[in-house]
Coordinates of C-alpha atoms in Angstrom, one line a residue:
X101 CA 6.6 15.2 1.5
X102 CA 5.9 12.8 -1.4
X103 CA 7.3 9.4 -2.2
X104 CA 7.3 7.3 -5.1
X105 CA 6.2 4.0 -4.7
X106 CA 7.4 1.1 -6.8
X107 CA 6.8 -2.6 -6.1
X108 CA 10.5 -2.8 -5.9
X109 CA 11.4 -0.4 -3.2
X110 CA 9.9 0.8 0.0
X111 CA 8.5 4.2 -0.2
X112 CA 9.7 5.5 3.6
X113 CA 10.4 8.8 4.6
X114 CA 11.3 10.1 8.0
X115 CA 12.2 13.6 7.1
X116 CA 11.4 14.7 10.8
X117 CA 12.7 17.4 13.3
X118 CA 15.4 15.0 15.5
X119 CA 14.8 16.7 18.9
X120 CA 11.8 14.3 19.6
X121 CA 12.9 10.8 18.0
X122 CA 10.0 10.9 15.6
X123 CA 11.6 9.6 12.7
X124 CA 13.0 6.6 14.7
X125 CA 9.5 5.8 16.0
X126 CA 8.2 5.7 12.6
X127 CA 10.6 3.9 11.2
X128 CA 9.6 0.9 13.5
X129 CA 6.0 1.5 13.0
X130 CA 6.8 1.1 9.5
X131 CA 8.8 -1.8 9.8
X132 CA 6.0 -3.2 11.8
X133 CA 3.1 -2.7 9.3
X134 CA 5.6 -3.8 6.6
X135 CA 6.4 -7.1 8.1
X136 CA 2.5 -7.8 9.2
X137 CA 1.9 -7.7 5.1
X138 CA 4.9 -9.7 4.0
X139 CA 4.2 -12.6 6.6
X140 CA 1.0 -13.5 4.5
X141 CA 3.0 -14.1 1.6
X142 CA 4.4 -17.5 0.9
X143 CA 6.4 -17.3 -1.8
X144 CA 8.2 -14.8 -3.8
X145 CA 5.3 -13.7 -6.1
X146 CA 6.1 -10.4 -7.7
X147 CA 2.5 -9.4 -8.4
X148 CA 1.6 -10.1 -4.7
X149 CA 4.7 -8.4 -3.1
X150 CA 3.3 -5.4 -5.1
X151 CA 0.4 -5.8 -3.6
X152 CA 1.8 -5.7 -0.1
X153 CA 3.7 -2.6 -1.0
X154 CA 0.9 -0.4 -2.1
X155 CA -1.1 -1.6 1.0
X156 CA 1.7 -0.6 3.3
X157 CA 1.8 2.7 1.7
X158 CA -1.9 3.1 2.3
X159 CA -1.6 2.4 5.6
X160 CA 1.5 4.3 6.6
X161 CA 1.6 7.4 4.1
X162 CA -0.8 9.3 6.0
X163 CA 0.4 8.8 9.3
X164 CA 4.2 9.5 7.9
X165 CA 3.0 12.9 6.3
X166 CA 0.9 13.9 9.7
X167 CA 3.7 13.0 11.8
X168 CA 6.1 15.2 9.0
X169 CA 4.0 18.0 9.4
X170 CA 3.7 18.0 13.0
X171 CA 7.5 17.6 13.2
X172 CA 7.7 20.9 11.0
X173 CA 5.6 22.9 13.0
X174 CA 7.6 21.8 16.2
X175 CA 10.5 23.6 15.1
X176 CA 8.8 26.6 16.3
X177 CA 9.5 25.4 19.7
X178 CA 13.0 25.7 19.6
X179 CA 13.2 28.9 17.4
X180 CA 14.5 32.5 18.6
X181 CA 12.1 34.8 16.5
X182 CA 8.9 36.3 18.0
X183 CA 6.9 33.2 16.1
X184 CA 8.7 30.4 18.3
X185 CA 8.4 33.0 21.7
X186 CA 4.7 33.1 21.0
X187 CA 4.5 29.4 20.4
X188 CA 6.0 28.8 23.5
X189 CA 4.3 31.0 25.7
X190 CA 0.9 29.6 24.2
X191 CA 2.0 26.1 25.0
X192 CA 2.4 27.1 28.9
X193 CA -1.0 27.6 28.8
X194 CA -2.5 25.4 26.8
X195 CA -6.0 23.6 28.5
X196 CA -5.7 20.4 29.9
X197 CA -8.1 18.7 27.4
X198 CA -5.9 19.8 24.5
X199 CA -2.8 18.7 26.5
X200 CA -4.7 15.4 26.6
X201 CA -5.4 15.4 22.9
X202 CA -2.0 16.0 22.0
X203 CA -0.7 13.1 24.2
X204 CA -2.9 10.4 23.0
X205 CA -1.9 11.0 19.4
X206 CA 1.7 11.1 20.6
X207 CA 0.9 7.6 22.3
X208 CA -1.8 5.8 20.7
X209 CA 0.0 4.1 18.1
X210 CA 1.6 0.8 19.8
X211 CA 2.0 -1.6 16.5
X212 CA 2.2 -5.3 17.2
X213 CA 3.1 -7.9 14.8
X214 CA 0.3 -10.0 13.5
X215 CA 2.7 -13.7 12.8
X216 CA 3.8 -13.3 16.4
X217 CA 1.1 -13.9 19.9
X218 CA -0.4 -10.7 20.8
X219 CA 0.5 -8.7 23.4
X220 CA -2.5 -7.7 25.8
X221 CA -2.4 -4.0 26.0
X222 CA -3.4 -2.7 29.7
X223 CA -2.4 0.9 29.2
X224 CA -5.4 3.3 30.2
X225 CA -5.3 4.7 26.8
X226 CA -6.6 2.9 24.0
X227 CA -4.3 2.2 21.2
X228 CA -5.0 3.3 17.6
X229 CA -6.4 0.9 15.1
X230 CA -4.1 -0.9 13.4
X231 CA -5.3 -1.7 9.9
X232 CA -2.5 -4.4 9.0
X233 CA -2.6 -6.3 12.1
X234 CA -6.4 -6.6 12.0
X235 CA -6.3 -7.6 7.8
X236 CA -3.1 -9.8 8.4
X237 CA -4.9 -11.9 11.5
X238 CA -7.8 -12.8 9.1
X239 CA -5.5 -13.5 6.6
X240 CA -3.0 -15.7 8.3
X241 CA -6.4 -17.7 9.9
X242 CA -7.7 -18.2 6.3
X243 CA -4.5 -19.6 5.4
X244 CA -4.2 -21.9 8.3
X245 CA -7.3 -23.3 7.9
X246 CA -6.3 -23.8 3.8
X247 CA -3.7 -25.7 4.9
X248 CA -4.7 -27.8 7.8
X249 CA -8.3 -27.6 7.5
X250 CA -8.4 -26.2 11.2
X251 CA -7.8 -23.5 12.6
X252 CA -4.9 -24.2 15.0
X253 CA -3.0 -21.1 14.9
X254 CA -3.7 -18.9 18.3
X255 CA -3.2 -15.1 18.7
X256 CA -4.7 -14.6 22.1
X257 CA -3.3 -12.0 24.1
X258 CA 0.2 -13.0 26.1
X259 CA 0.7 -11.1 29.4
X260 CA 3.6 -9.8 30.1

């Protein structure tokens, strides 16, 4: 899986096994990451827009590549050949610690938009680090300070 980034195109690739909905989930996560970076722009500046796309790609490409590889492996769950049968039998006997690790990797990514009030995450599973969220929150605070001389933008979590 490769893409060719350019400042005028968004390099998104969601070539996944459709049975788990992984491509759609990653499309949503990609959109949140891209909007976080784009929300830091004030005017249409082609140079800054190119940098935004590069930051977006550096954040999302490794995640998409890993999901693509996992999706390719998941095709073995549904096949009728010997390898598929062996994989299914092995999955029935997977240790609990390994199963928990798989579940964590599946549900740890819960992206938030940096330009909206943050939602408090009370899940027992800690969310994975969202690079664009943390970096763009800092940028938003700096922009507010420059514009007003004060930090009036609140990003306190909102309980839902």
